mmCIF file of C-alpha atoms in Angstrom:
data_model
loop_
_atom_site.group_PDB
_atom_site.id
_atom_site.type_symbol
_atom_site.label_atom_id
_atom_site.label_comp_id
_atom_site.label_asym_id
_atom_site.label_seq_id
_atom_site.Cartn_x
_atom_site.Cartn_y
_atom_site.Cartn_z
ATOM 1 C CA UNK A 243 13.148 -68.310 12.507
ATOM 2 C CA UNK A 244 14.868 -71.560 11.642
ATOM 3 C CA UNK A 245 13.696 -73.974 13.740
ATOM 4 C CA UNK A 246 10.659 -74.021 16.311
ATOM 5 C CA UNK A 247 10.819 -76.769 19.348
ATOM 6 C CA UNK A 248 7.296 -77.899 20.795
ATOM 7 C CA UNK A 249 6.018 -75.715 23.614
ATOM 8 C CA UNK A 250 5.219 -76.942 26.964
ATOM 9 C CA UNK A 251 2.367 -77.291 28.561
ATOM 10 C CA UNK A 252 2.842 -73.944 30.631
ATOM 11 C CA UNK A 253 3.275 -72.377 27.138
ATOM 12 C CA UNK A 254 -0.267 -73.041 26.623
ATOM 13 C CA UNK A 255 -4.432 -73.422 28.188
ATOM 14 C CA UNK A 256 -5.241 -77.051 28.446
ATOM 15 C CA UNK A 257 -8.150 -76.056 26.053
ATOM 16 C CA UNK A 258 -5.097 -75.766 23.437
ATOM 17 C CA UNK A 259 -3.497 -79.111 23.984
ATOM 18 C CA UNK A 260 -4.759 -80.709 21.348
ATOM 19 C CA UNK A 261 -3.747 -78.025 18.859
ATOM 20 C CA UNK A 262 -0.804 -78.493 20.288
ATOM 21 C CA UNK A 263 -0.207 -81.952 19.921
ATOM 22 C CA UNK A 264 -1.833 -82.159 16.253
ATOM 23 C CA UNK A 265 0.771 -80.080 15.381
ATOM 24 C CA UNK A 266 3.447 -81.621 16.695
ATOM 25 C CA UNK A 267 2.655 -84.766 15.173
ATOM 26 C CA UNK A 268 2.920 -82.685 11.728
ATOM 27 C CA UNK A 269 6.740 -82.564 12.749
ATOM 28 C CA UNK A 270 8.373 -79.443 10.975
ATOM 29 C CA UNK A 271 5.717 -77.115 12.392
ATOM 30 C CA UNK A 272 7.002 -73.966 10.259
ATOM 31 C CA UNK A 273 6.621 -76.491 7.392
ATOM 32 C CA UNK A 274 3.234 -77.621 7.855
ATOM 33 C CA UNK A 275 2.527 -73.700 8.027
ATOM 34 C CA UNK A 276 2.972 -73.422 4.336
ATOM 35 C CA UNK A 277 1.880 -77.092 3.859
ATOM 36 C CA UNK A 278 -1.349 -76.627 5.435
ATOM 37 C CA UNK A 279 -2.016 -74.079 2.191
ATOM 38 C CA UNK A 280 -1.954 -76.447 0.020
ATOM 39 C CA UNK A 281 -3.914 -79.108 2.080
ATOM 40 C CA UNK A 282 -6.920 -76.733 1.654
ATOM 41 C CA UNK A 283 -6.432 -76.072 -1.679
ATOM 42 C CA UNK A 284 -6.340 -79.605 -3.082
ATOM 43 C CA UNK A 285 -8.776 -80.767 -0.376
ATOM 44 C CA UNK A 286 -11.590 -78.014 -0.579
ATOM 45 C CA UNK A 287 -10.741 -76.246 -3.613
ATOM 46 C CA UNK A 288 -12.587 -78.038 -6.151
ATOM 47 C CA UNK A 289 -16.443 -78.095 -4.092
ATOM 48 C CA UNK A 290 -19.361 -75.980 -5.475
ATOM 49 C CA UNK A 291 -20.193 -72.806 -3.460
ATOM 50 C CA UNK A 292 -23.274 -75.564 -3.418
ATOM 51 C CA UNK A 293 -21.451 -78.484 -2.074
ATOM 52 C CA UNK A 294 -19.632 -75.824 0.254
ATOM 53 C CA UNK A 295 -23.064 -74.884 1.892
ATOM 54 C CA UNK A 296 -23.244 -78.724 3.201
ATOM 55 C CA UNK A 297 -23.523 -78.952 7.176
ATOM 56 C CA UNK A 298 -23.147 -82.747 8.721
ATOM 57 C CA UNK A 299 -25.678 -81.752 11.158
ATOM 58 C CA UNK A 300 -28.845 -78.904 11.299
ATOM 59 C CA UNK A 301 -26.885 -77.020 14.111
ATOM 60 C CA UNK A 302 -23.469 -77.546 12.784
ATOM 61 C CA UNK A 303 -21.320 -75.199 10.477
ATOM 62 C CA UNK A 304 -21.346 -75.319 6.949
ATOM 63 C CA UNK A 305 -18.088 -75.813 5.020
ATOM 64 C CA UNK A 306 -18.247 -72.591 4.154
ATOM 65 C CA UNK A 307 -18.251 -71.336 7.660
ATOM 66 C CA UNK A 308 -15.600 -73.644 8.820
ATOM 67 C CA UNK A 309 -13.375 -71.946 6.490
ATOM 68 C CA UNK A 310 -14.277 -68.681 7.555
ATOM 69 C CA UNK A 311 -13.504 -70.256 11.119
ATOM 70 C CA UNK A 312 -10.677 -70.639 9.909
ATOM 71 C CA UNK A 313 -9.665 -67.181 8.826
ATOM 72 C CA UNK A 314 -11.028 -65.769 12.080
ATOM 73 C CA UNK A 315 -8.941 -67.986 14.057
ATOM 74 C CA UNK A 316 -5.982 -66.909 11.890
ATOM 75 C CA UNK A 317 -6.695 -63.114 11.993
ATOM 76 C CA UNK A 318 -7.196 -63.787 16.049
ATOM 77 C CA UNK A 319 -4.025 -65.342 16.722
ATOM 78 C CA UNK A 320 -1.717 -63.692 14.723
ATOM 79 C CA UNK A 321 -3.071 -60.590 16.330
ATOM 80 C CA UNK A 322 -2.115 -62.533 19.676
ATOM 81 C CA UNK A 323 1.113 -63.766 17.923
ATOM 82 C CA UNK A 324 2.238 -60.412 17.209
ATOM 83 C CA UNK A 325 1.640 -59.025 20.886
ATOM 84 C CA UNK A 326 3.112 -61.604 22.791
ATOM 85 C CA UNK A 327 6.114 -62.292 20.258
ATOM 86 C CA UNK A 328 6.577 -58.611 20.587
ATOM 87 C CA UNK A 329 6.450 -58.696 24.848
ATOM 88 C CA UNK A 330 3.326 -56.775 25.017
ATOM 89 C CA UNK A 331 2.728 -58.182 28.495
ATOM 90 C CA UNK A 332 -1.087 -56.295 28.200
ATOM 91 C CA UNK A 333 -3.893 -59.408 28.791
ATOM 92 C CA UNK A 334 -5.558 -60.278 25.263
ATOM 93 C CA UNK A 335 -9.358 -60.963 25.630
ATOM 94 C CA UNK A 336 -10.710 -64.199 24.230
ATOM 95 C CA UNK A 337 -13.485 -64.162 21.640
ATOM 96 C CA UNK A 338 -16.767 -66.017 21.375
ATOM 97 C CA UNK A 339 -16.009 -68.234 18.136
ATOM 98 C CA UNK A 340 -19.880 -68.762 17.418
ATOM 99 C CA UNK A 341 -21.097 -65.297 17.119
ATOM 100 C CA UNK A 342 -18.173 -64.224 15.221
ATOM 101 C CA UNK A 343 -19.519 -67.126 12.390
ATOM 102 C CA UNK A 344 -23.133 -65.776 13.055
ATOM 103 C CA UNK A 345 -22.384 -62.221 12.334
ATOM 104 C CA UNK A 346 -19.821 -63.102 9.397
ATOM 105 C CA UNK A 347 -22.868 -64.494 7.099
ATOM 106 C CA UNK A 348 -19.887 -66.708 5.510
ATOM 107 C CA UNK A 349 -22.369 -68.688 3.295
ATOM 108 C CA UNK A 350 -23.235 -65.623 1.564
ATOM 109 C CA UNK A 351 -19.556 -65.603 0.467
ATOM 110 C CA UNK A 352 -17.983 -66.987 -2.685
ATOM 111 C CA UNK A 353 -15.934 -70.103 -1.576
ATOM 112 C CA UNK A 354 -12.975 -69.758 -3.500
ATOM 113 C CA UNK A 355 -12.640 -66.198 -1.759
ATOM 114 C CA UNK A 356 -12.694 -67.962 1.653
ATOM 115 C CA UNK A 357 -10.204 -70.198 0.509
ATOM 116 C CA UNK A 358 -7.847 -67.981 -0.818
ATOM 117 C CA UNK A 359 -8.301 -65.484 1.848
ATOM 118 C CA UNK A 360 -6.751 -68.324 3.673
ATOM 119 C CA UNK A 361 -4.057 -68.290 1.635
ATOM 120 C CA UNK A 362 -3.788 -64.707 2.005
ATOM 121 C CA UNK A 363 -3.783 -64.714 6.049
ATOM 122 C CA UNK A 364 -1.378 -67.519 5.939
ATOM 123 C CA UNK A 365 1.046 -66.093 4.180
ATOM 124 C CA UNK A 366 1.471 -62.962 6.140
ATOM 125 C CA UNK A 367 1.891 -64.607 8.946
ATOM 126 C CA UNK A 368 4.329 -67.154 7.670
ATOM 127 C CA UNK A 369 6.184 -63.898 6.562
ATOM 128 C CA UNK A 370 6.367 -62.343 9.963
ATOM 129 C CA UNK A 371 6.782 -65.670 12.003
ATOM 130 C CA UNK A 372 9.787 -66.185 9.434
ATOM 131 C CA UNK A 373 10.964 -62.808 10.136
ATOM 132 C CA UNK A 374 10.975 -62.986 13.968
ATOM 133 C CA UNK A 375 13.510 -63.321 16.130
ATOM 134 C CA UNK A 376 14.588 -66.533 17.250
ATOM 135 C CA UNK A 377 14.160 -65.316 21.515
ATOM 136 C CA UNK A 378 11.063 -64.441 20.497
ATOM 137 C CA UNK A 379 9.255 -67.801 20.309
ATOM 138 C CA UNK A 380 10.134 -67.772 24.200
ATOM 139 C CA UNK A 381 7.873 -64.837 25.389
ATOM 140 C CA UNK A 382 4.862 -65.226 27.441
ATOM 141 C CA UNK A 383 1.686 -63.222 27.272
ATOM 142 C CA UNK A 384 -1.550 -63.706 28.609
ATOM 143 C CA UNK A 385 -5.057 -64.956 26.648
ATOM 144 C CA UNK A 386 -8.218 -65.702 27.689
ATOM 145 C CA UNK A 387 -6.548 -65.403 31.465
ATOM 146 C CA UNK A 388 -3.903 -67.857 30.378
ATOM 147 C CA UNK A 389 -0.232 -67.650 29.655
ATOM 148 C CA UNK A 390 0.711 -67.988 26.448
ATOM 149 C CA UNK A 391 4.206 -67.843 24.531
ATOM 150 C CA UNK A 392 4.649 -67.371 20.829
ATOM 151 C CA UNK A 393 5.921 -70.807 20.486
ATOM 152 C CA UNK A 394 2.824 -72.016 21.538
ATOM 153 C CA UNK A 395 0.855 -69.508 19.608
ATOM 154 C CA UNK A 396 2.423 -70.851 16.347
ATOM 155 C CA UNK A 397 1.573 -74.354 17.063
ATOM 156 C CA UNK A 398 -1.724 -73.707 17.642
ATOM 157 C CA UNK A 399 -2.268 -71.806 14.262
ATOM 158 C CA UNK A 400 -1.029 -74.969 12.893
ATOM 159 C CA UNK A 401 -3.037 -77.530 15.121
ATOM 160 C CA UNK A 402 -6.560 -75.640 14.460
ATOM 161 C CA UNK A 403 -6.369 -76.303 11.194
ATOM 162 C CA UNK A 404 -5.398 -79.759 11.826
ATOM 163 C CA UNK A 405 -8.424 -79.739 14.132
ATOM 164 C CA UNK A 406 -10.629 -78.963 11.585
ATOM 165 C CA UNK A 407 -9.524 -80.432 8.231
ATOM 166 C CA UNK A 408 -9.510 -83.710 9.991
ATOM 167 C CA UNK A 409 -13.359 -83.037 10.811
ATOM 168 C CA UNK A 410 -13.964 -82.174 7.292
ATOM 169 C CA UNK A 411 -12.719 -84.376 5.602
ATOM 170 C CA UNK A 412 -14.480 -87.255 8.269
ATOM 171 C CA UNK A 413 -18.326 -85.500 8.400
ATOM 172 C CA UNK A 414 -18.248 -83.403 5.771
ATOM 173 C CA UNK A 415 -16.439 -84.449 2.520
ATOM 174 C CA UNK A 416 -17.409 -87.703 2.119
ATOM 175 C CA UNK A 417 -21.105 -86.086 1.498
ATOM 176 C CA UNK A 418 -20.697 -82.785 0.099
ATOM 177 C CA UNK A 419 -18.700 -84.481 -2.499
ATOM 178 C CA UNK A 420 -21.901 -85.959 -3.418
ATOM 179 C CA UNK A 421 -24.088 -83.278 -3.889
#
């Protein structure tokens, strides 16, 4: 895949617009997939397993498990990414985001290895998304009881983690930096 136009907003859940549109702003979405590597890397890489425990609130998620967030979200979508790009018209569940950072115990986990599992999941699905066909992009599946097209599904994967390095480096970083 060369070149990826913005999805619209039938592509997509209204849940998903702003992933949508934080990606978009990034421009060269299959860009900012590899870009977005880096970002974390230069951004988180450096904080203590210590500093990565910080939380800005009691309730809230640790750095640490907003970068395991973060790998969920990449495992779950790609998943999705690969069905629908494929035109596996079979409704994909949706997934309870909370429990799956409960039951991961992600501040029990060495940082760097959340960080470059990122890297990891990223990677492979740069590969495939790089590897699919260019009609692809345009097929529709179903998530959560919402259509969804590959197009969209990539923009998201890009947005999320727009979503959430913005809110790290806002609440989080300018304190865990600190500890």
């Amino acid at each position: 895949m060369k070149k990826l136009t913005p999805p619209i907003s039938n592509e997509y859940a209204e849940y998903y617009a702003g992933y949508v549109q934080g990606a978009t702003a990034r421009g060269d979405v299959l860009s900012a997939l590899t870009q977005q590597i880096d970002e974390i890397k230069s951004t988180l890489g450096n904080l203590t397993d210590k500093q990565a425990l910080f939380r800005d609130a009691p309730k809230e998620w640790s750095i640490k498990e907003v970068v395991g967030h973060l790998n969920d979200v990449e495992r779950v979508f790609s998943y999705r990414l690969l069905r629908v790009s494929r035109n596996d018209s079979t409704p994909l569940p949706g997934f309870e985001q909370n429990d799956f950072v409960r039951e991961a115990g992600f501040d029990n986990h060495p940082f760097q290895d959340l960080i470059q599992e990122f890297e990891h999941l990223r990677r492979a699905n740069i590969l495939a998304i790089n590897n699919m066909k260019e009609e692809a992009a345009d097929h529709l599946g179903t998530t959560s009881g919402h259509p969804v097209s590959a197009r969209a599904l990539i923009y998201m994967l890009v947005g999320h983690v727009e979503h959430h390095m913005a809110s790290l480096q806002e609440k989080y970083l300018p304190v865990a930096v600190t500890l």
